[in-house]
Tab-separated table of C-alpha atoms and ligand atoms in Angstrom:
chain	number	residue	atom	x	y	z
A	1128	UNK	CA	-13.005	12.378	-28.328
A	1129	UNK	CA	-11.369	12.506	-24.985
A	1130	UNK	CA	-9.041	9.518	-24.920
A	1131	UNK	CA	-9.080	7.411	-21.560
A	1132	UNK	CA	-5.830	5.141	-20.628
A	1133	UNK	CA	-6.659	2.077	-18.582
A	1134	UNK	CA	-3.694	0.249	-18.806
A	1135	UNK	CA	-1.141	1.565	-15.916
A	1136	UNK	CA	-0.116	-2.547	-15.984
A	1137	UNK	CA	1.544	-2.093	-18.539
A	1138	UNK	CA	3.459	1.499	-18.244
A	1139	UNK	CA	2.453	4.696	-16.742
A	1140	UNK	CA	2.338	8.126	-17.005
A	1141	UNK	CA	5.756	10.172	-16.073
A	1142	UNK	CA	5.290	12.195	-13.207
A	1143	UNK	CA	5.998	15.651	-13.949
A	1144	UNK	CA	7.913	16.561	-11.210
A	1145	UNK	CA	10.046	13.884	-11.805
A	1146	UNK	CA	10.808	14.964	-15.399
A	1147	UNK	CA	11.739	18.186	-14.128
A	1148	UNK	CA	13.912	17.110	-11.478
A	1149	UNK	CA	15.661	14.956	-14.406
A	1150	UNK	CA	15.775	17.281	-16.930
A	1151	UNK	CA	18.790	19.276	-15.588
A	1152	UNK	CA	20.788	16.098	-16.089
A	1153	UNK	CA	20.233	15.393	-19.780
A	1154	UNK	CA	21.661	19.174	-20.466
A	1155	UNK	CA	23.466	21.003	-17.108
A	1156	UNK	CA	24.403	18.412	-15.377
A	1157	UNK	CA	25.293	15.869	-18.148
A	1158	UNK	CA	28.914	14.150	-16.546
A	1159	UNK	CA	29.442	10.991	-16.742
A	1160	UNK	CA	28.784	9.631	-13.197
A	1161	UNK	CA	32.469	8.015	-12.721
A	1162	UNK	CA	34.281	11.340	-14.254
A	1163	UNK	CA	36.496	12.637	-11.611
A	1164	UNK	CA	36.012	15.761	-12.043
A	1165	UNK	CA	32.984	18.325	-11.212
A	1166	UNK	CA	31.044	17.721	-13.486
A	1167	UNK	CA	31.258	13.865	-12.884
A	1168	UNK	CA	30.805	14.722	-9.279
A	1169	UNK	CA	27.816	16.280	-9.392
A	1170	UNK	CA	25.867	13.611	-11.668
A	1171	UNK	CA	27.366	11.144	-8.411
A	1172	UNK	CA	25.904	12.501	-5.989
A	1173	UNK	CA	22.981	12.469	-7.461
A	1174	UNK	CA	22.857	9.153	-8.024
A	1175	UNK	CA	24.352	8.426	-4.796
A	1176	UNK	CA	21.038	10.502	-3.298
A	1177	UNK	CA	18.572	8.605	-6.030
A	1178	UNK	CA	20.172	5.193	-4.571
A	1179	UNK	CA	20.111	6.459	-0.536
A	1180	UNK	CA	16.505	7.058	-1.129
A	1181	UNK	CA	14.728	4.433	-2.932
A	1182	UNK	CA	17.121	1.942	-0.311
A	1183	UNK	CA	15.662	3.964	2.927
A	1184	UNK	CA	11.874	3.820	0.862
A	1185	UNK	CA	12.449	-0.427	1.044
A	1186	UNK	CA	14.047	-1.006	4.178
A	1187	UNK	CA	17.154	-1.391	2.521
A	1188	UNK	CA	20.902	-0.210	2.853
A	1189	UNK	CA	21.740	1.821	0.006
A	1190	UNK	CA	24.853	-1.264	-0.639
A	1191	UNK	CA	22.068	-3.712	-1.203
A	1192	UNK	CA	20.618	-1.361	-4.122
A	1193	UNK	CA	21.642	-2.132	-7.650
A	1194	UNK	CA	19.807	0.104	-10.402
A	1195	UNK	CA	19.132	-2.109	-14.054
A	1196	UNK	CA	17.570	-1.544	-17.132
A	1197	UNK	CA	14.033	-2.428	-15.749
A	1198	UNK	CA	12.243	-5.272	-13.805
A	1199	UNK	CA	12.847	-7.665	-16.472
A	1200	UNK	CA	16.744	-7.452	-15.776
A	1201	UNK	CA	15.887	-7.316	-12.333
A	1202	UNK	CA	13.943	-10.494	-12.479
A	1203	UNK	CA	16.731	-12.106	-14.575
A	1204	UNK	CA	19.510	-11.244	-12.552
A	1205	UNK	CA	17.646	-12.181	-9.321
A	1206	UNK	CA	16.668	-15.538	-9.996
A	1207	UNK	CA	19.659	-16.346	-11.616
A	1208	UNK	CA	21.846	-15.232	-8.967
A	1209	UNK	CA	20.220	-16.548	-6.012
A	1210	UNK	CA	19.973	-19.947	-7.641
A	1211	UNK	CA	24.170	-19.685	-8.657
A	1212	UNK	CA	24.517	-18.602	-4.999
A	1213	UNK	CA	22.738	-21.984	-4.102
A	1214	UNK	CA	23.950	-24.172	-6.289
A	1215	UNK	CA	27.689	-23.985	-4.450
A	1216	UNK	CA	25.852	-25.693	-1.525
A	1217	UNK	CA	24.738	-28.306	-3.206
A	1218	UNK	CA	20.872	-26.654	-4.327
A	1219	UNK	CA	19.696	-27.655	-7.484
A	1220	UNK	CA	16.167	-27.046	-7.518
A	1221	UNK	CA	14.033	-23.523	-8.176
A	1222	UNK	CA	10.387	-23.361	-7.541
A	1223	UNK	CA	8.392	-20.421	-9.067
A	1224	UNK	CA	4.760	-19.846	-9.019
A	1225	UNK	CA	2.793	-20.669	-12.094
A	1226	UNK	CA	1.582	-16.905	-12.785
A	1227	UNK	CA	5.365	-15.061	-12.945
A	1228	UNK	CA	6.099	-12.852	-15.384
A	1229	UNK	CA	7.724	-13.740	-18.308
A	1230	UNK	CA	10.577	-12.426	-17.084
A	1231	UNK	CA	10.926	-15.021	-14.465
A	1232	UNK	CA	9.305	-18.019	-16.212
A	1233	UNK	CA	11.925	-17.911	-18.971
A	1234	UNK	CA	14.833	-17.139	-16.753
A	1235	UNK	CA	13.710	-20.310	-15.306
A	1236	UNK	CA	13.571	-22.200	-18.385
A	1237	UNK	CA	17.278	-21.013	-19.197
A	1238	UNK	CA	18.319	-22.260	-15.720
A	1239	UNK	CA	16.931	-25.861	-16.679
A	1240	UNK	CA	19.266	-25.599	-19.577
A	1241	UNK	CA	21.459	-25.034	-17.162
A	1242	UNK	CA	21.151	-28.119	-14.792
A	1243	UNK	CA	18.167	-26.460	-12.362
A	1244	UNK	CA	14.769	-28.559	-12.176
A	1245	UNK	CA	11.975	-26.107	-12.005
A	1246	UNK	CA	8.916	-26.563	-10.108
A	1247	UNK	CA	6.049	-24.550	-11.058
A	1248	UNK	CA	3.809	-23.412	-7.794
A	1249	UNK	CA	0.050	-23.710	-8.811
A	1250	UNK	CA	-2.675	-21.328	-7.834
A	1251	UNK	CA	-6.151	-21.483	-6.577
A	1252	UNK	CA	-9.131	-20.216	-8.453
A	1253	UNK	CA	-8.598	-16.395	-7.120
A	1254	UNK	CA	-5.280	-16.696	-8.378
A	1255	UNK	CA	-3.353	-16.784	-5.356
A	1256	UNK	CA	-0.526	-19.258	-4.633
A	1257	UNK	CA	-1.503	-22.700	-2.546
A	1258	UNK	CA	1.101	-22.829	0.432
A	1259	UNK	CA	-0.442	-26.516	1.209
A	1260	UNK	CA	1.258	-27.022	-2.513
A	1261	UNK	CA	4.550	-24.994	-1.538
A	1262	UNK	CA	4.880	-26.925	1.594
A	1263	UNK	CA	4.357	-30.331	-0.198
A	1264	UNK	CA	7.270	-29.421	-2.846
A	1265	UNK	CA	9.806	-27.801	-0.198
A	1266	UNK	CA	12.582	-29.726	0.185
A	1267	UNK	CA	16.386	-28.784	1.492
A	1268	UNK	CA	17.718	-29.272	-2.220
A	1269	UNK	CA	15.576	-25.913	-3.198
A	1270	UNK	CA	18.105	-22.941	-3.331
A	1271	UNK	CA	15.229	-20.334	-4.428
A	1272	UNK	CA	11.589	-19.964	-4.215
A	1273	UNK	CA	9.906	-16.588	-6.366
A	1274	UNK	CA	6.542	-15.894	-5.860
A	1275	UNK	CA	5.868	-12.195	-7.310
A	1276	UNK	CA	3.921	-9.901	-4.508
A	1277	UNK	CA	1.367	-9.043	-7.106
A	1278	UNK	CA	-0.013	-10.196	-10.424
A	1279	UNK	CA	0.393	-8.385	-13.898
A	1280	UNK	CA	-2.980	-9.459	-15.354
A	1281	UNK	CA	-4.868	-10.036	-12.396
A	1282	UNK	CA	-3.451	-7.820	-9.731
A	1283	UNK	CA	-3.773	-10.636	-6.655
A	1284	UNK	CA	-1.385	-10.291	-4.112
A	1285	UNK	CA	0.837	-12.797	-2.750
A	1286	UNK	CA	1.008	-14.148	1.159
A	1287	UNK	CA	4.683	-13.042	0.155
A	1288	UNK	CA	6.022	-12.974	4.135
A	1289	UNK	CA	4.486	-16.505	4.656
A	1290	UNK	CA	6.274	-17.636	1.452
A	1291	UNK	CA	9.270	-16.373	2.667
A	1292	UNK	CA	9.228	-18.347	6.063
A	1293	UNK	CA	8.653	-21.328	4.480
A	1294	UNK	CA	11.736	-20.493	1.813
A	1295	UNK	CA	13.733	-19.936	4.843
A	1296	UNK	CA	12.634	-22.590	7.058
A	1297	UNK	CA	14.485	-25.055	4.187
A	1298	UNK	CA	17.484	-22.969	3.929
A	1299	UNK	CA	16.179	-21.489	0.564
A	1300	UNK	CA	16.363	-17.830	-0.890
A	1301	UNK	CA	13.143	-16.020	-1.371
A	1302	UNK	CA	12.828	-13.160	-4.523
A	1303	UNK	CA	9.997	-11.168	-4.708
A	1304	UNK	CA	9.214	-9.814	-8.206
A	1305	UNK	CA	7.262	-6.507	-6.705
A	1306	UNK	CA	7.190	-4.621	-9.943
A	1307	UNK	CA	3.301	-4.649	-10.026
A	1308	UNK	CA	2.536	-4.218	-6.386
A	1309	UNK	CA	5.132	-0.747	-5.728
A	1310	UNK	CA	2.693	1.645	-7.028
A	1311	UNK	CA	0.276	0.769	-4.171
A	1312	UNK	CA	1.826	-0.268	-1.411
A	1313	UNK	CA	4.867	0.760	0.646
A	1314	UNK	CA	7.691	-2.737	0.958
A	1315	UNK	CA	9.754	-3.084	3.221
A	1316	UNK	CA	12.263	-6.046	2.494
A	1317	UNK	CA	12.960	-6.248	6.070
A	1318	UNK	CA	9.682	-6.979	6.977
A	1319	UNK	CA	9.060	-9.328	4.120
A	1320	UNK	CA	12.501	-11.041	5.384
A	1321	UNK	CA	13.014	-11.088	0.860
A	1322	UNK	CA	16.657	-11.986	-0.264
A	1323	UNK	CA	16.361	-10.268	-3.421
A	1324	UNK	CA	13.139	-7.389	-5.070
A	1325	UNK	CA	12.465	-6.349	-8.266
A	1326	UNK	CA	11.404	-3.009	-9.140
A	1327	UNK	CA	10.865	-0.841	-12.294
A	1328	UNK	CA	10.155	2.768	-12.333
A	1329	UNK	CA	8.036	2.666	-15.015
A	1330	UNK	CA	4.965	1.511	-13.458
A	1331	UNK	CA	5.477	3.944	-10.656
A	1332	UNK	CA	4.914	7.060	-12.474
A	1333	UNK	CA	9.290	6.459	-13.080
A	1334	UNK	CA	10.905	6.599	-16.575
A	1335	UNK	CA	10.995	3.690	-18.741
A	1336	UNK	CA	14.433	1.565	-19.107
A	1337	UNK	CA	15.434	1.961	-15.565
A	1338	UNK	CA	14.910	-0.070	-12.277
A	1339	UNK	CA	16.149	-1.587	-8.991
A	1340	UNK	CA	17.417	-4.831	-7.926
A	1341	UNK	CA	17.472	-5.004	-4.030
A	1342	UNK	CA	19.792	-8.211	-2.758
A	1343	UNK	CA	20.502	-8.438	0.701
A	1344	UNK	CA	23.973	-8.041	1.323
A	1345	UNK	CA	24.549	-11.638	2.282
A	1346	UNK	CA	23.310	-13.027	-1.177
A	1347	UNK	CA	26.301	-13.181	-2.669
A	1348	UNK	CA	24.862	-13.223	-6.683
A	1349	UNK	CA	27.527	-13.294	-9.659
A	1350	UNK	CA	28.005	-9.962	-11.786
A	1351	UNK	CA	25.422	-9.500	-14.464
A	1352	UNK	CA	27.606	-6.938	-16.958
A	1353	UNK	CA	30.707	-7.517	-17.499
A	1354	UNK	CA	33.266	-4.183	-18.842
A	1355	UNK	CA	32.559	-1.460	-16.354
A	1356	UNK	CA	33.129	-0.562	-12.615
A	1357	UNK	CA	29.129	0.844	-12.347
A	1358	UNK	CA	27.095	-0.754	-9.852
A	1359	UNK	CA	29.790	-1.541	-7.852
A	1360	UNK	CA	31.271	-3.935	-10.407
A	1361	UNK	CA	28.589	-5.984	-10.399
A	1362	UNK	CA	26.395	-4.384	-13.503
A	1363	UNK	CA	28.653	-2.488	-15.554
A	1364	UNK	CA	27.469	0.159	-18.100
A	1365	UNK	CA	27.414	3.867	-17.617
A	1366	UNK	CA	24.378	5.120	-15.447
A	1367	UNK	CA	21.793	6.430	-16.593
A	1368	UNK	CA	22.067	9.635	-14.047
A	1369	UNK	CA	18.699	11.580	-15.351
A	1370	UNK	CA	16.686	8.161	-15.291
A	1371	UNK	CA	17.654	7.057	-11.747
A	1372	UNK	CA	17.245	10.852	-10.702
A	1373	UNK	CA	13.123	10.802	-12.306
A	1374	UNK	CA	12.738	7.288	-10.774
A	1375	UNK	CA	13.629	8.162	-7.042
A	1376	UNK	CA	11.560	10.948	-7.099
A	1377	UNK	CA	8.752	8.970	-8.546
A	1378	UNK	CA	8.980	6.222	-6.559
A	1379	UNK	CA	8.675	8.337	-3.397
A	1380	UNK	CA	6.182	10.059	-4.801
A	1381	UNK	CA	4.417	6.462	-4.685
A	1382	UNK	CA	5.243	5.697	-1.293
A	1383	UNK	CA	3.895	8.589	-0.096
A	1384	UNK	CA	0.345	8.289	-1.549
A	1385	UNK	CA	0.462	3.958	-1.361
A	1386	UNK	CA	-2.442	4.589	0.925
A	1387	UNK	CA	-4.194	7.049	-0.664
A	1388	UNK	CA	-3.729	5.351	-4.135
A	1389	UNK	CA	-4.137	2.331	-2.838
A	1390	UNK	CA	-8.189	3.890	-1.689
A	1391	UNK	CA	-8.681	5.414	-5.006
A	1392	UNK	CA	-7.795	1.812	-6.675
A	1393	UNK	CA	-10.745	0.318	-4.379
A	1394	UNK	CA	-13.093	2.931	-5.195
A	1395	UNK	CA	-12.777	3.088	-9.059
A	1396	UNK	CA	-13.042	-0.625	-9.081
A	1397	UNK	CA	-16.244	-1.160	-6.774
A	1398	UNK	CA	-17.343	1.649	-8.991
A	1399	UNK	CA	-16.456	0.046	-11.915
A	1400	UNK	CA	-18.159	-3.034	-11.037
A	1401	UNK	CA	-21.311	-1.539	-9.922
A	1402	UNK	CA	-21.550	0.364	-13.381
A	1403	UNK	CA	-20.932	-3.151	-15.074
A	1404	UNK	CA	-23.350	-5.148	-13.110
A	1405	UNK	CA	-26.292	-5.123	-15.656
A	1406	UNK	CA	-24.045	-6.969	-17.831
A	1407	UNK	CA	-25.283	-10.374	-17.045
A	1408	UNK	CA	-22.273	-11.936	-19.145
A	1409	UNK	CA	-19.078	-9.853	-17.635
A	1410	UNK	CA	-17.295	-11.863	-14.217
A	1411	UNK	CA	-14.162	-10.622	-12.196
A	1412	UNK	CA	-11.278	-13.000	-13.184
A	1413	UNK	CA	-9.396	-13.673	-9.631
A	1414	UNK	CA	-9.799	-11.773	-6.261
A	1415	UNK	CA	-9.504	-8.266	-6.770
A	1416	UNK	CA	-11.260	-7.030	-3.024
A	1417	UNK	CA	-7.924	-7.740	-1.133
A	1418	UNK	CA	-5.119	-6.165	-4.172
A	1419	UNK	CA	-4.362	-2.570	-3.330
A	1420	UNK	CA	-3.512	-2.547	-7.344
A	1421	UNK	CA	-5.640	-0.576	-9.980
A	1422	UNK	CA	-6.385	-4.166	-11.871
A	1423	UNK	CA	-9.974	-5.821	-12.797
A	1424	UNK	CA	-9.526	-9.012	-15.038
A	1425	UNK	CA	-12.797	-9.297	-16.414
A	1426	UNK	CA	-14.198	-12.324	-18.378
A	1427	UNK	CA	-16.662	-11.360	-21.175
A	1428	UNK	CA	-18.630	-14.745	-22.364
A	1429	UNK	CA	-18.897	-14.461	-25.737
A	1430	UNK	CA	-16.761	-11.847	-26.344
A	1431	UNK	CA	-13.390	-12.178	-28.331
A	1432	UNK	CA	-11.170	-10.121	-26.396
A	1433	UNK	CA	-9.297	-9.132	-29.592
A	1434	UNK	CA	-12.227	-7.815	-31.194
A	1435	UNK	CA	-12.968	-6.177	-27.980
A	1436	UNK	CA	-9.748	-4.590	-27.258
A	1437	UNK	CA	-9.750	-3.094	-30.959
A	1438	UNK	CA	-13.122	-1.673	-30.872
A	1439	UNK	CA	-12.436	-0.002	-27.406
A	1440	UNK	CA	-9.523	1.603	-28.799
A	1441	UNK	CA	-11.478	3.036	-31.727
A	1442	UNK	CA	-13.539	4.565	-29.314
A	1443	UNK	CA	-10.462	6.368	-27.323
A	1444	UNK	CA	-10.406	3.526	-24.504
A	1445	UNK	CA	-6.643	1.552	-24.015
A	1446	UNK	CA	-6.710	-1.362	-22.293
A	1447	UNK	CA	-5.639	-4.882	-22.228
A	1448	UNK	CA	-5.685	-8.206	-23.239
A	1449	UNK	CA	-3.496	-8.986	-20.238
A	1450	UNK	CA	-0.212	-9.853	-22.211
A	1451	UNK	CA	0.738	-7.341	-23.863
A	1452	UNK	CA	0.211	-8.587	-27.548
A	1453	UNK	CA	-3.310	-8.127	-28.632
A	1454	UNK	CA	-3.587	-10.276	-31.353
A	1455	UNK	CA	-5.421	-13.244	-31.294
A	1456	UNK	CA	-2.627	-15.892	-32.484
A	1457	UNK	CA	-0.370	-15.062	-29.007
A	1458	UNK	CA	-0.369	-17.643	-26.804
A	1459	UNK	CA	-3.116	-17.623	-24.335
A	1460	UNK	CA	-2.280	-16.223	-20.451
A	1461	UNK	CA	-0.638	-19.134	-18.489
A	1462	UNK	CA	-1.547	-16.558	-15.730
A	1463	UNK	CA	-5.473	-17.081	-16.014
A	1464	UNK	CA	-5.358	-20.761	-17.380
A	1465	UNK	CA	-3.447	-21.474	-14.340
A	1466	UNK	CA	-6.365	-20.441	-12.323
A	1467	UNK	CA	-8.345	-23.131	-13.989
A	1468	UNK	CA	-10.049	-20.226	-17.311
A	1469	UNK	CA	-10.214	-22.368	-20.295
A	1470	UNK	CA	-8.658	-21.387	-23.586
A	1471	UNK	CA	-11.630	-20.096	-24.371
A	1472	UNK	CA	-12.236	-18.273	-21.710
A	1473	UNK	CA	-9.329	-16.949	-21.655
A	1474	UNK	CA	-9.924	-15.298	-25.082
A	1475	UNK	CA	-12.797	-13.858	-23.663
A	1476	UNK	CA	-10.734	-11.997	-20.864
A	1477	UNK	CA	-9.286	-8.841	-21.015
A	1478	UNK	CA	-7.617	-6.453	-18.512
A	1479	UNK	CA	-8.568	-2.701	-17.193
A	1480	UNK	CA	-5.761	-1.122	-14.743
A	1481	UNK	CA	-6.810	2.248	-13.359
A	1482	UNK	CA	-3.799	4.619	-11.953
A	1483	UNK	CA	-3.428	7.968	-9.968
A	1484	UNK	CA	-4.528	10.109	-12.702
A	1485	UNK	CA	-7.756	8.971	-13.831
A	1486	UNK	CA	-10.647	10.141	-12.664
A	1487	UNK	CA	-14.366	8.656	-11.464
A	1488	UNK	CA	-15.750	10.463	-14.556
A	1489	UNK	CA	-13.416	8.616	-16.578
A	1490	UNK	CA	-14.480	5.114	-14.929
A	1491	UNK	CA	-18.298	5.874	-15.361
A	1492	UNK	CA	-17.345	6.643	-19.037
A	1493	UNK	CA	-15.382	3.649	-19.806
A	1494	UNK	CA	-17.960	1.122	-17.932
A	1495	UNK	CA	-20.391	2.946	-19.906
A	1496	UNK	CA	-18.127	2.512	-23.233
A	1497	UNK	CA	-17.375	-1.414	-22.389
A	1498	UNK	CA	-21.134	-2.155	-21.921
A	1499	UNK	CA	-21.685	-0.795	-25.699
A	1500	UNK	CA	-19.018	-2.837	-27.148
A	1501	UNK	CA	-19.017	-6.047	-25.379
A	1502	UNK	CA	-23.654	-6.009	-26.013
A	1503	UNK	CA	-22.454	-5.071	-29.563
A	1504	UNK	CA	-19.599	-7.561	-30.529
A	1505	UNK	CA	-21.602	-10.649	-28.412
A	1506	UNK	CA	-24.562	-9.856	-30.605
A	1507	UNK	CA	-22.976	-9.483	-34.056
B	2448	LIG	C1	5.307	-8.401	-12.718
B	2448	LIG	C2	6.233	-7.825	-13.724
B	2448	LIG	N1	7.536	-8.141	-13.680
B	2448	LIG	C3	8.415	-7.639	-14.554
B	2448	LIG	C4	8.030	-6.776	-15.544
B	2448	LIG	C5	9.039	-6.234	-16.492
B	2448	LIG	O1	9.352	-4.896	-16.191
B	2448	LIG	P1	10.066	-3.942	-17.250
B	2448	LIG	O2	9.020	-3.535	-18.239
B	2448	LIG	O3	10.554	-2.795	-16.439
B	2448	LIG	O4	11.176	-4.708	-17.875
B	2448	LIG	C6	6.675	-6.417	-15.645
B	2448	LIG	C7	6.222	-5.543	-16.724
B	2448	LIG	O5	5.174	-5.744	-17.301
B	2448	LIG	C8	5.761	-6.965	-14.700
B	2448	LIG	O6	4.458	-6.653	-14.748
């Protein structure tokens, strides 16, 4: 059975150049990064190079480019430090949208704890943000707004620049969790006029347990690591040299091909979609026509997604349930009952993301595959 991996959501594939690149530094070029001598030297400059590039890829200046353990630090530091930044001037509020990841939502929650109130940003039926809801709950005691550019489970994209304005028209910060949407689409932080972006390198084709925290230099956010001089002081820890090396090269790598990825993406979904449109019980969950992203939510009727996920996987197909637990007893996604999905449609949703490697083959396969199984399980 030739296995077929639908789920670049959640991770992807490392890029094979990029392992090579890396691989020197795990055995040659091993030095610790803040060693002295040449040995510590040369893993520097590589880093130095890794952090150059993936600051010119954003827009950036290499200063405003702190690498972390992943986009969940990312999203924790972020939104913690641009609301800390706030609060000296007074700020006590932070508005997310209601679809974040996790990441962000329970950073949130911990800033409550912490004396923040939290507004939650709804979303329409397609799953994108309402600004006529943003405007109403802007006020000049916000100190952040984070709206992420695009969706985990339903790949949407975000009117992120007009979010932004807004942000800035009240004298708020605006942080862009972009860990979903940098596969597909080049982001430049300039344009965006973001305070702070999240990044992780490995949905980008990147290893896992490293990724980038862009704050603009004027943000002035509190250290997140305590102990060591890394990062500039401000993340301590030593680097993880052959990581960042893999994850600059990836990320290009992305950048390069956002366009061309970003057609493939529309083409295996339309595809997709076509294959699936005999199946009088399957509907796309959100607006997937304008994402750049490799996502289709799809809503099954009838269909437990647990069941389903389980039986595709039998049959060599990974996907989704859109969290990444599987079993039926997690909580159901606040990301599709906030676009109005019942509970129990929400059990009945489940998540395919497509990436660079697969192939049309692969798509006409799996449609085939997910007609079988869903006919089957509705039926039993
Ligand atoms: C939108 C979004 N933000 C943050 C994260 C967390 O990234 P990491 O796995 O690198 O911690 C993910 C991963 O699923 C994500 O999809």
């Amino acid at each position: 059975m030739e296995r077929i991996y639908f789920d670049h959501a959640a991770t992807t594939p490392l890029d094979k150049e990029a392992f090579e690149k890396a691989a020197p530094y795990y055995t040659e070029f091993f030095g610790n990064a803040d060693s002295p001598h040449s040995f510590g030297r040369k893993a520097q400059a590589a880093v130095d190079q890794a952090r150059d590039k993936i600051a010119e890829l954003l827009g950036a200046k290499p200063s405003e480019i702190y690498f972390t353990s992943g986009g969940t630090e990312s999203d924790n530091w972020a939104l913690t430090g641009c609301a800390e930044a706030k609060r000296k001037e007074g700020k006590n509020k932070v508005l997310i949208s209601a679809i974040e990841h996790h990441a962000v939502l329970e950073t949130a929650q911990k800033l409550a704890q912490n004396g923040f109130e939290i507004g939650y940003i709804p979303v329409n039926e397609q799953g994108r943000v309402e600004i006529s809801a943003l405007l109403e709950m802007m006020d000049e005691h916000v100190a952040v707004v984070a709206v992420m550019a695009a969706n985990n489970e339903t790949g949407v994209v975000q009117p992120c620049k007009e979010i932004a304005k807004i942000a800035h028209s009240w004298g708020a910060l605006y942080f862009m969790d972009a860990v979903q949407l940098a596969p597909y689409a080049r982001i430049n932080v300039k344009e965006i006029e973001a305070d702070a972006v999240a990044i992780s390198a490995h949905k980008c084709y990147g290893p896992k347990g490293v990724g980038a925290l862009y704050i603009k230099e004027k943000v002035k956010v509190g250290k997140l690591i305590v102990g060591g001089e890394q990062e500039r002081g401000m993340r301590g820890g030593t680097t993880a040299v052959p990581q960042v090396v893999a994850f600059a090269c990836a990320y290009e790598k992305c950048v390069q091909e956002a366009e061309e990825t970003a057609k493939k993406m529309a083409t295996y979904k339309k595809l997709f979609l076509q294959e699936l449109a005999e199946l009088e019980f399957a509907s796309v969950n959100g607006d997937v026509e304008t994402s750049p992203t490799g996502v289709v939510n799809l809503k099954l009727s009838g269909v437990e997604n647990a069941a389903f996920l389980y039986s595709m996987d039998l049959q060599g197909v990974a996907i989704s349930a859109g969290s990444a637990c599987a079993s039926a007893s997690v909580k159901p996604s606040h990301v599709l009952l906030a676009m109005g999905l019942s509970e129990a449609e929400v059990k009945n949703s489940v998540r395919f993301s497509f990436g660079k490697g697969n192939t049309e083959e692969e798509i006409v396969r799996g449609a085939k595959i997910v007609k079988e199984t869903a006919r089957k399980i509705k039926n039993a």
